[in-house]
């Protein structure tokens, strides 16, 4: 018998005796990529029945690894492009560093609970050297995106799950920074999942490049990299808005399934103020900001100053690193917005990602003149860009949104782009007839 005959027999039993690793023969459709990863796992003397992630790190060590990892700065992008959609389909999203150590996990809480049975938790080592074949570990080992389905995992503990993972590279040096993984049921390895994660990684690397160009060069004695996640203001499709970002240093969650990024809901007025200041980065005078918030001029500035006191007091508790300067009013801390990200994605030609990130109009309940202008700008830019440049598939997805459902120009553009024999033409014609009938009535 070979050196690893016992492990080989155990692994054959664990995966249903589908391959003979000793001879290298492939049976029952076992992919070459998987077989070669199993062989690497066996060469490391891993046991498929006992291989599992290393014990999790202490909180201070985990926080240290998170703080120095450049991916901390793009967590809001990951949340916008992947986490929200993953949770809807019963999936979780994990971000690991270049060694395979899981630093952040978010998504469906019930799946996170079940994944704990295979030690898929923050701080755990999911490198191929530790657990054998898995999407995050093997993607790092091969340096490209892969999908691993259920019993293709080397460790039997991971057989109930499927996963897709794609490495993330430093856009300047090309070095591997980490890996993004989507884990769950069959939806985790659906045909569209790998392209979706690859597109998200492309957006992340573009964001990292932008940050590298704008970030000041660090002093030689200090380590480079981002020290904390950025702050994101979400205003799309919500009446109130919310701030997402790192909480104060002394704030700790006791909920093991709470998101790694601190989120706080805002009052409608505070959301309006923060959006206007984030949109006008050069700052706004008290008179100008008051006029953008309300058409009612009497006592507008006095009311604004009182509201600013309340807003600063609230931020001191929830996001003390977010500071608002005076004369003019301005954000002294960088704040990104989901609305701004939609416009940047449109500018890069990432139409599908822009539409996916567009959760609805900007603060739809707000009557503030300045917010209404931003709402119109984002909505019109999205519509015009998709009408002029998007593929028919993306344009059809846009037509089916609440915002474009009654837009006859969008539906006519879809009809013009669809091939003459497309089976989708009937539905488009029916939608146009519905719009015309409603207008006639």
PDB file of N, CA and C in Angstrom, residues 269-355:
ATOM      1  N   UNK A 269     -34.533  63.794   8.693  1.00  0.00           N
ATOM      2  CA  UNK A 269     -33.802  65.059   8.578  1.00  0.00           C
ATOM      3  C   UNK A 269     -32.299  64.856   8.656  1.00  0.00           C
ATOM      4  N   UNK A 270     -31.843  63.984   9.547  1.00  0.00           N
ATOM      5  CA  UNK A 270     -30.406  63.734   9.646  1.00  0.00           C
ATOM      6  C   UNK A 270     -29.877  63.053   8.396  1.00  0.00           C
ATOM      7  N   UNK A 271     -30.677  62.164   7.811  1.00  0.00           N
ATOM      8  CA  UNK A 271     -30.269  61.533   6.549  1.00  0.00           C
ATOM      9  C   UNK A 271     -30.150  62.575   5.448  1.00  0.00           C
ATOM     10  N   UNK A 272     -31.079  63.525   5.406  1.00  0.00           N
ATOM     11  CA  UNK A 272     -31.024  64.585   4.391  1.00  0.00           C
ATOM     12  C   UNK A 272     -29.767  65.438   4.552  1.00  0.00           C
ATOM     13  N   UNK A 273     -29.463  65.818   5.789  1.00  0.00           N
ATOM     14  CA  UNK A 273     -28.292  66.666   6.036  1.00  0.00           C
ATOM     15  C   UNK A 273     -27.012  65.945   5.630  1.00  0.00           C
ATOM     16  N   UNK A 274     -26.851  64.700   6.065  1.00  0.00           N
ATOM     17  CA  UNK A 274     -25.633  63.961   5.753  1.00  0.00           C
ATOM     18  C   UNK A 274     -25.505  63.715   4.257  1.00  0.00           C
ATOM     19  N   UNK A 275     -26.613  63.435   3.586  1.00  0.00           N
ATOM     20  CA  UNK A 275     -26.555  63.232   2.138  1.00  0.00           C
ATOM     21  C   UNK A 275     -26.097  64.507   1.433  1.00  0.00           C
ATOM     22  N   UNK A 276     -26.663  65.643   1.807  1.00  0.00           N
ATOM     23  CA  UNK A 276     -26.293  66.906   1.156  1.00  0.00           C
ATOM     24  C   UNK A 276     -24.826  67.245   1.404  1.00  0.00           C
ATOM     25  N   UNK A 277     -24.329  66.993   2.601  1.00  0.00           N
ATOM     26  CA  UNK A 277     -22.928  67.279   2.900  1.00  0.00           C
ATOM     27  C   UNK A 277     -22.001  66.298   2.182  1.00  0.00           C
ATOM     28  N   UNK A 278     -22.425  65.038   2.065  1.00  0.00           N
ATOM     29  CA  UNK A 278     -21.615  64.060   1.337  1.00  0.00           C
ATOM     30  C   UNK A 278     -21.596  64.369  -0.153  1.00  0.00           C
ATOM     31  N   UNK A 279     -22.702  64.899  -0.663  1.00  0.00           N
ATOM     32  CA  UNK A 279     -22.804  65.204  -2.102  1.00  0.00           C
ATOM     33  C   UNK A 279     -22.033  66.479  -2.457  1.00  0.00           C
ATOM     34  N   UNK A 280     -22.041  67.449  -1.526  1.00  0.00           N
ATOM     35  CA  UNK A 280     -21.334  68.723  -1.736  1.00  0.00           C
ATOM     36  C   UNK A 280     -20.093  68.715  -0.839  1.00  0.00           C
ATOM     37  N   UNK A 281     -19.075  68.028  -1.268  1.00  0.00           N
ATOM     38  CA  UNK A 281     -17.900  67.792  -0.409  1.00  0.00           C
ATOM     39  C   UNK A 281     -17.134  69.077  -0.097  1.00  0.00           C
ATOM     40  N   UNK A 282     -17.307  70.102  -0.916  1.00  0.00           N
ATOM     41  CA  UNK A 282     -16.609  71.359  -0.650  1.00  0.00           C
ATOM     42  C   UNK A 282     -17.211  72.104   0.529  1.00  0.00           C
ATOM     43  N   UNK A 283     -18.403  71.698   0.966  1.00  0.00           N
ATOM     44  CA  UNK A 283     -19.059  72.337   2.096  1.00  0.00           C
ATOM     45  C   UNK A 283     -20.168  73.269   1.661  1.00  0.00           C
ATOM     46  N   UNK A 284     -21.051  73.590   2.587  1.00  0.00           N
ATOM     47  CA  UNK A 284     -22.203  74.446   2.314  1.00  0.00           C
ATOM     48  C   UNK A 284     -22.352  75.457   3.447  1.00  0.00           C
ATOM     49  N   UNK A 285     -22.633  76.697   3.082  1.00  0.00           N
ATOM     50  CA  UNK A 285     -22.904  77.704   4.105  1.00  0.00           C
ATOM     51  C   UNK A 285     -24.216  77.361   4.798  1.00  0.00           C
ATOM     52  N   UNK A 286     -24.429  77.958   5.944  1.00  0.00           N
ATOM     53  CA  UNK A 286     -25.666  77.699   6.689  1.00  0.00           C
ATOM     54  C   UNK A 286     -26.883  78.098   5.861  1.00  0.00           C
ATOM     55  N   UNK A 287     -26.798  79.249   5.180  1.00  0.00           N
ATOM     56  CA  UNK A 287     -27.932  79.692   4.366  1.00  0.00           C
ATOM     57  C   UNK A 287     -28.192  78.715   3.217  1.00  0.00           C
ATOM     58  N   UNK A 288     -27.121  78.285   2.546  1.00  0.00           N
ATOM     59  CA  UNK A 288     -27.294  77.397   1.399  1.00  0.00           C
ATOM     60  C   UNK A 288     -27.826  76.045   1.833  1.00  0.00           C
ATOM     61  N   UNK A 289     -27.290  75.491   2.910  1.00  0.00           N
ATOM     62  CA  UNK A 289     -27.767  74.189   3.385  1.00  0.00           C
ATOM     63  C   UNK A 289     -29.222  74.291   3.823  1.00  0.00           C
ATOM     64  N   UNK A 290     -29.576  75.374   4.481  1.00  0.00           N
ATOM     65  CA  UNK A 290     -30.970  75.550   4.919  1.00  0.00           C
ATOM     66  C   UNK A 290     -31.900  75.615   3.711  1.00  0.00           C
ATOM     67  N   UNK A 291     -31.470  76.293   2.641  1.00  0.00           N
ATOM     68  CA  UNK A 291     -32.321  76.390   1.455  1.00  0.00           C
ATOM     69  C   UNK A 291     -32.456  75.054   0.743  1.00  0.00           C
ATOM     70  N   UNK A 292     -31.434  74.214   0.812  1.00  0.00           N
ATOM     71  CA  UNK A 292     -31.513  72.885   0.196  1.00  0.00           C
ATOM     72  C   UNK A 292     -32.393  71.937   1.004  1.00  0.00           C
ATOM     73  N   UNK A 293     -32.595  72.276   2.266  1.00  0.00           N
ATOM     74  CA  UNK A 293     -33.426  71.427   3.118  1.00  0.00           C
ATOM     75  C   UNK A 293     -34.896  71.843   3.113  1.00  0.00           C
ATOM     76  N   UNK A 294     -35.158  73.130   2.876  1.00  0.00           N
ATOM     77  CA  UNK A 294     -36.545  73.589   2.966  1.00  0.00           C
ATOM     78  C   UNK A 294     -36.731  74.869   2.175  1.00  0.00           C
ATOM     79  N   UNK A 295     -37.926  75.005   1.590  1.00  0.00           N
ATOM     80  CA  UNK A 295     -38.292  76.242   0.901  1.00  0.00           C
ATOM     81  C   UNK A 295     -38.792  77.301   1.866  1.00  0.00           C
ATOM     82  N   UNK A 296     -39.043  76.902   3.090  1.00  0.00           N
ATOM     83  CA  UNK A 296     -39.579  77.825   4.088  1.00  0.00           C
ATOM     84  C   UNK A 296     -38.426  78.606   4.724  1.00  0.00           C
ATOM     85  N   UNK A 297     -38.297  79.877   4.359  1.00  0.00           N
ATOM     86  CA  UNK A 297     -37.146  80.665   4.776  1.00  0.00           C
ATOM     87  C   UNK A 297     -37.206  81.175   6.218  1.00  0.00           C
ATOM     88  N   UNK A 298     -38.360  81.586   6.754  1.00  0.00           N
ATOM     89  CA  UNK A 298     -38.363  82.103   8.133  1.00  0.00           C
ATOM     90  C   UNK A 298     -37.805  81.078   9.129  1.00  0.00           C
ATOM     91  N   UNK A 299     -36.811  81.521   9.882  1.00  0.00           N
ATOM     92  CA  UNK A 299     -36.195  80.701  10.942  1.00  0.00           C
ATOM     93  C   UNK A 299     -35.494  79.447  10.392  1.00  0.00           C
ATOM     94  N   UNK A 300     -35.243  79.371   9.087  1.00  0.00           N
ATOM     95  CA  UNK A 300     -34.636  78.161   8.520  1.00  0.00           C
ATOM     96  C   UNK A 300     -33.236  77.928   9.071  1.00  0.00           C
ATOM     97  N   UNK A 301     -32.428  78.990   9.153  1.00  0.00           N
ATOM     98  CA  UNK A 301     -31.052  78.828   9.622  1.00  0.00           C
ATOM     99  C   UNK A 301     -31.033  78.470  11.109  1.00  0.00           C
ATOM    100  N   UNK A 302     -31.901  79.115  11.890  1.00  0.00           N
ATOM    101  CA  UNK A 302     -31.959  78.780  13.317  1.00  0.00           C
ATOM    102  C   UNK A 302     -32.371  77.326  13.528  1.00  0.00           C
ATOM    103  N   UNK A 303     -33.339  76.881  12.753  1.00  0.00           N
ATOM    104  CA  UNK A 303     -33.764  75.488  12.863  1.00  0.00           C
ATOM    105  C   UNK A 303     -32.648  74.535  12.455  1.00  0.00           C
ATOM    106  N   UNK A 304     -31.902  74.922  11.427  1.00  0.00           N
ATOM    107  CA  UNK A 304     -30.790  74.082  10.974  1.00  0.00           C
ATOM    108  C   UNK A 304     -29.730  73.956  12.058  1.00  0.00           C
ATOM    109  N   UNK A 305     -29.381  75.071  12.706  1.00  0.00           N
ATOM    110  CA  UNK A 305     -28.349  75.032  13.742  1.00  0.00           C
ATOM    111  C   UNK A 305     -28.773  74.152  14.910  1.00  0.00           C
ATOM    112  N   UNK A 306     -30.043  74.212  15.262  1.00  0.00           N
ATOM    113  CA  UNK A 306     -30.533  73.344  16.338  1.00  0.00           C
ATOM    114  C   UNK A 306     -30.459  71.880  15.921  1.00  0.00           C
ATOM    115  N   UNK A 307     -30.790  71.603  14.651  1.00  0.00           N
ATOM    116  CA  UNK A 307     -30.738  70.221  14.162  1.00  0.00           C
ATOM    117  C   UNK A 307     -29.308  69.721  14.100  1.00  0.00           C
ATOM    118  N   UNK A 308     -28.369  70.612  13.783  1.00  0.00           N
ATOM    119  CA  UNK A 308     -26.955  70.231  13.743  1.00  0.00           C
ATOM    120  C   UNK A 308     -26.452  69.813  15.127  1.00  0.00           C
ATOM    121  N   UNK A 309     -26.913  70.508  16.143  1.00  0.00           N
ATOM    122  CA  UNK A 309     -26.530  70.139  17.510  1.00  0.00           C
ATOM    123  C   UNK A 309     -27.010  68.724  17.813  1.00  0.00           C
ATOM    124  N   UNK A 310     -28.248  68.421  17.441  1.00  0.00           N
ATOM    125  CA  UNK A 310     -28.789  67.083  17.694  1.00  0.00           C
ATOM    126  C   UNK A 310     -28.046  66.031  16.871  1.00  0.00           C
ATOM    127  N   UNK A 311     -27.724  66.360  15.612  1.00  0.00           N
ATOM    128  CA  UNK A 311     -27.021  65.396  14.765  1.00  0.00           C
ATOM    129  C   UNK A 311     -25.630  65.106  15.304  1.00  0.00           C
ATOM    130  N   UNK A 312     -24.893  66.143  15.696  1.00  0.00           N
ATOM    131  CA  UNK A 312     -23.544  65.930  16.234  1.00  0.00           C
ATOM    132  C   UNK A 312     -23.591  65.119  17.525  1.00  0.00           C
ATOM    133  N   UNK A 313     -24.617  65.359  18.324  1.00  0.00           N
ATOM    134  CA  UNK A 313     -24.744  64.609  19.574  1.00  0.00           C
ATOM    135  C   UNK A 313     -25.001  63.129  19.278  1.00  0.00           C
ATOM    136  N   UNK A 314     -25.836  62.852  18.277  1.00  0.00           N
ATOM    137  CA  UNK A 314     -26.113  61.458  17.911  1.00  0.00           C
ATOM    138  C   UNK A 314     -24.869  60.783  17.336  1.00  0.00           C
ATOM    139  N   UNK A 315     -24.127  61.495  16.494  1.00  0.00           N
ATOM    140  CA  UNK A 315     -22.920  60.919  15.896  1.00  0.00           C
ATOM    141  C   UNK A 315     -21.839  60.665  16.946  1.00  0.00           C
ATOM    142  N   UNK A 316     -21.780  61.494  17.967  1.00  0.00           N
ATOM    143  CA  UNK A 316     -20.775  61.303  19.017  1.00  0.00           C
ATOM    144  C   UNK A 316     -20.952  59.954  19.701  1.00  0.00           C
ATOM    145  N   UNK A 317     -22.175  59.441  19.707  1.00  0.00           N
ATOM    146  CA  UNK A 317     -22.448  58.149  20.329  1.00  0.00           C
ATOM    147  C   UNK A 317     -22.254  57.008  19.331  1.00  0.00           C
ATOM    148  N   UNK A 318     -22.807  57.156  18.136  1.00  0.00           N
ATOM    149  CA  UNK A 318     -22.818  56.036  17.186  1.00  0.00           C
ATOM    150  C   UNK A 318     -21.586  55.975  16.298  1.00  0.00           C
ATOM    151  N   UNK A 319     -21.096  57.128  15.829  1.00  0.00           N
ATOM    152  CA  UNK A 319     -19.952  57.174  14.910  1.00  0.00           C
ATOM    153  C   UNK A 319     -19.060  58.364  15.281  1.00  0.00           C
ATOM    154  N   UNK A 320     -18.330  58.271  16.388  1.00  0.00           N
ATOM    155  CA  UNK A 320     -17.542  59.418  16.854  1.00  0.00           C
ATOM    156  C   UNK A 320     -16.453  59.840  15.885  1.00  0.00           C
ATOM    157  N   UNK A 321     -16.048  58.939  14.963  1.00  0.00           N
ATOM    158  CA  UNK A 321     -15.024  59.317  13.996  1.00  0.00           C
ATOM    159  C   UNK A 321     -15.580  60.190  12.879  1.00  0.00           C
ATOM    160  N   UNK A 322     -16.898  60.299  12.772  1.00  0.00           N
ATOM    161  CA  UNK A 322     -17.535  61.118  11.739  1.00  0.00           C
ATOM    162  C   UNK A 322     -17.770  62.513  12.315  1.00  0.00           C
ATOM    163  N   UNK A 323     -17.048  63.470  11.798  1.00  0.00           N
ATOM    164  CA  UNK A 323     -17.116  64.825  12.343  1.00  0.00           C
ATOM    165  C   UNK A 323     -17.638  65.799  11.283  1.00  0.00           C
ATOM    166  N   UNK A 324     -18.441  66.753  11.723  1.00  0.00           N
ATOM    167  CA  UNK A 324     -18.990  67.776  10.842  1.00  0.00           C
ATOM    168  C   UNK A 324     -18.357  69.116  11.197  1.00  0.00           C
ATOM    169  N   UNK A 325     -17.664  69.724  10.240  1.00  0.00           N
ATOM    170  CA  UNK A 325     -17.050  71.023  10.458  1.00  0.00           C
ATOM    171  C   UNK A 325     -18.042  72.156  10.257  1.00  0.00           C
ATOM    172  N   UNK A 326     -17.612  73.352  10.587  1.00  0.00           N
ATOM    173  CA  UNK A 326     -18.475  74.535  10.479  1.00  0.00           C
ATOM    174  C   UNK A 326     -17.805  75.607   9.641  1.00  0.00           C
ATOM    175  N   UNK A 327     -18.635  76.488   9.098  1.00  0.00           N
ATOM    176  CA  UNK A 327     -18.201  77.684   8.365  1.00  0.00           C
ATOM    177  C   UNK A 327     -17.227  77.361   7.236  1.00  0.00           C
ATOM    178  N   UNK A 328     -17.647  76.662   6.220  1.00  0.00           N
ATOM    179  CA  UNK A 328     -18.996  76.152   5.970  1.00  0.00           C
ATOM    180  C   UNK A 328     -19.206  74.804   6.648  1.00  0.00           C
ATOM    181  N   UNK A 329     -20.479  74.368   6.692  1.00  0.00           N
ATOM    182  CA  UNK A 329     -20.751  73.016   7.158  1.00  0.00           C
ATOM    183  C   UNK A 329     -20.141  72.038   6.149  1.00  0.00           C
ATOM    184  N   UNK A 330     -19.410  71.049   6.658  1.00  0.00           N
ATOM    185  CA  UNK A 330     -18.743  70.096   5.777  1.00  0.00           C
ATOM    186  C   UNK A 330     -18.442  68.824   6.571  1.00  0.00           C
ATOM    187  N   UNK A 331     -18.256  67.736   5.855  1.00  0.00           N
ATOM    188  CA  UNK A 331     -17.864  66.482   6.487  1.00  0.00           C
ATOM    189  C   UNK A 331     -16.337  66.428   6.553  1.00  0.00           C
ATOM    190  N   UNK A 332     -15.797  66.409   7.761  1.00  0.00           N
ATOM    191  CA  UNK A 332     -14.353  66.300   7.928  1.00  0.00           C
ATOM    192  C   UNK A 332     -13.888  64.860   7.798  1.00  0.00           C
ATOM    193  N   UNK A 333     -14.830  63.927   7.764  1.00  0.00           N
ATOM    194  CA  UNK A 333     -14.531  62.507   7.578  1.00  0.00           C
ATOM    195  C   UNK A 333     -15.155  62.065   6.267  1.00  0.00           C
ATOM    196  N   UNK A 334     -14.427  61.272   5.489  1.00  0.00           N
ATOM    197  CA  UNK A 334     -14.960  60.791   4.225  1.00  0.00           C
ATOM    198  C   UNK A 334     -16.178  59.895   4.435  1.00  0.00           C
ATOM    199  N   UNK A 335     -17.253  60.205   3.750  1.00  0.00           N
ATOM    200  CA  UNK A 335     -18.472  59.399   3.804  1.00  0.00           C
ATOM    201  C   UNK A 335     -18.878  59.067   2.370  1.00  0.00           C
ATOM    202  N   UNK A 336     -19.017  57.790   2.066  1.00  0.00           N
ATOM    203  CA  UNK A 336     -19.480  57.369   0.749  1.00  0.00           C
ATOM    204  C   UNK A 336     -20.994  57.188   0.809  1.00  0.00           C
ATOM    205  N   UNK A 337     -21.639  57.226  -0.335  1.00  0.00           N
ATOM    206  CA  UNK A 337     -23.078  57.004  -0.414  1.00  0.00           C
ATOM    207  C   UNK A 337     -23.376  55.922  -1.434  1.00  0.00           C
ATOM    208  N   UNK A 338     -24.427  55.152  -1.193  1.00  0.00           N
ATOM    209  CA  UNK A 338     -24.792  54.134  -2.164  1.00  0.00           C
ATOM    210  C   UNK A 338     -25.253  54.770  -3.472  1.00  0.00           C
ATOM    211  N   UNK A 339     -25.839  55.975  -3.400  1.00  0.00           N
ATOM    212  CA  UNK A 339     -26.244  56.670  -4.615  1.00  0.00           C
ATOM    213  C   UNK A 339     -25.027  57.075  -5.445  1.00  0.00           C
ATOM    214  N   UNK A 340     -23.991  57.556  -4.778  1.00  0.00           N
ATOM    215  CA  UNK A 340     -22.769  57.912  -5.490  1.00  0.00           C
ATOM    216  C   UNK A 340     -22.108  56.713  -6.136  1.00  0.00           C
ATOM    217  N   UNK A 341     -22.174  55.580  -5.486  1.00  0.00           N
ATOM    218  CA  UNK A 341     -21.577  54.366  -6.048  1.00  0.00           C
ATOM    219  C   UNK A 341     -22.299  53.921  -7.315  1.00  0.00           C
ATOM    220  N   UNK A 342     -23.610  54.097  -7.337  1.00  0.00           N
ATOM    221  CA  UNK A 342     -24.355  53.770  -8.554  1.00  0.00           C
ATOM    222  C   UNK A 342     -23.846  54.610  -9.723  1.00  0.00           C
ATOM    223  N   UNK A 343     -23.636  55.899  -9.485  1.00  0.00           N
ATOM    224  CA  UNK A 343     -23.146  56.772 -10.552  1.00  0.00           C
ATOM    225  C   UNK A 343     -21.740  56.377 -10.990  1.00  0.00           C
ATOM    226  N   UNK A 344     -20.885  55.979 -10.051  1.00  0.00           N
ATOM    227  CA  UNK A 344     -19.528  55.568 -10.429  1.00  0.00           C
ATOM    228  C   UNK A 344     -19.553  54.280 -11.239  1.00  0.00           C
ATOM    229  N   UNK A 345     -20.411  53.348 -10.858  1.00  0.00           N
ATOM    230  CA  UNK A 345     -20.539  52.112 -11.628  1.00  0.00           C
ATOM    231  C   UNK A 345     -21.038  52.407 -13.038  1.00  0.00           C
ATOM    232  N   UNK A 346     -21.982  53.306 -13.164  1.00  0.00           N
ATOM    233  CA  UNK A 346     -22.457  53.696 -14.494  1.00  0.00           C
ATOM    234  C   UNK A 346     -21.330  54.318 -15.303  1.00  0.00           C
ATOM    235  N   UNK A 347     -20.526  55.141 -14.647  1.00  0.00           N
ATOM    236  CA  UNK A 347     -19.417  55.785 -15.338  1.00  0.00           C
ATOM    237  C   UNK A 347     -18.380  54.805 -15.830  1.00  0.00           C
ATOM    238  N   UNK A 348     -18.239  53.659 -15.140  1.00  0.00           N
ATOM    239  CA  UNK A 348     -17.277  52.640 -15.565  1.00  0.00           C
ATOM    240  C   UNK A 348     -17.882  51.668 -16.561  1.00  0.00           C
ATOM    241  N   UNK A 349     -19.161  51.841 -16.890  1.00  0.00           N
ATOM    242  CA  UNK A 349     -19.801  50.921 -17.819  1.00  0.00           C
ATOM    243  C   UNK A 349     -20.280  49.646 -17.165  1.00  0.00           C
ATOM    244  N   UNK A 350     -20.280  49.578 -15.834  1.00  0.00           N
ATOM    245  CA  UNK A 350     -20.743  48.379 -15.114  1.00  0.00           C
ATOM    246  C   UNK A 350     -22.249  48.490 -14.930  1.00  0.00           C
ATOM    247  N   UNK A 351     -22.997  48.353 -16.028  1.00  0.00           N
ATOM    248  CA  UNK A 351     -24.435  48.609 -16.000  1.00  0.00           C
ATOM    249  C   UNK A 351     -25.187  47.624 -15.119  1.00  0.00           C
ATOM    250  N   UNK A 352     -24.851  46.351 -15.212  1.00  0.00           N
ATOM    251  CA  UNK A 352     -25.576  45.354 -14.427  1.00  0.00           C
ATOM    252  C   UNK A 352     -25.333  45.560 -12.936  1.00  0.00           C
ATOM    253  N   UNK A 353     -24.104  45.842 -12.551  1.00  0.00           N
ATOM    254  CA  UNK A 353     -23.810  46.068 -11.137  1.00  0.00           C
ATOM    255  C   UNK A 353     -24.469  47.352 -10.646  1.00  0.00           C
ATOM    256  N   UNK A 354     -24.520  48.378 -11.500  1.00  0.00           N
ATOM    257  CA  UNK A 354     -25.176  49.622 -11.102  1.00  0.00           C
ATOM    258  C   UNK A 354     -26.655  49.390 -10.858  1.00  0.00           C
ATOM    259  N   UNK A 355     -27.293  48.630 -11.745  1.00  0.00           N
ATOM    260  CA  UNK A 355     -28.725  48.358 -11.562  1.00  0.00           C
ATOM    261  C   UNK A 355     -28.959  47.517 -10.314  1.00  0.00           C
TER     262      UNK A 355
END
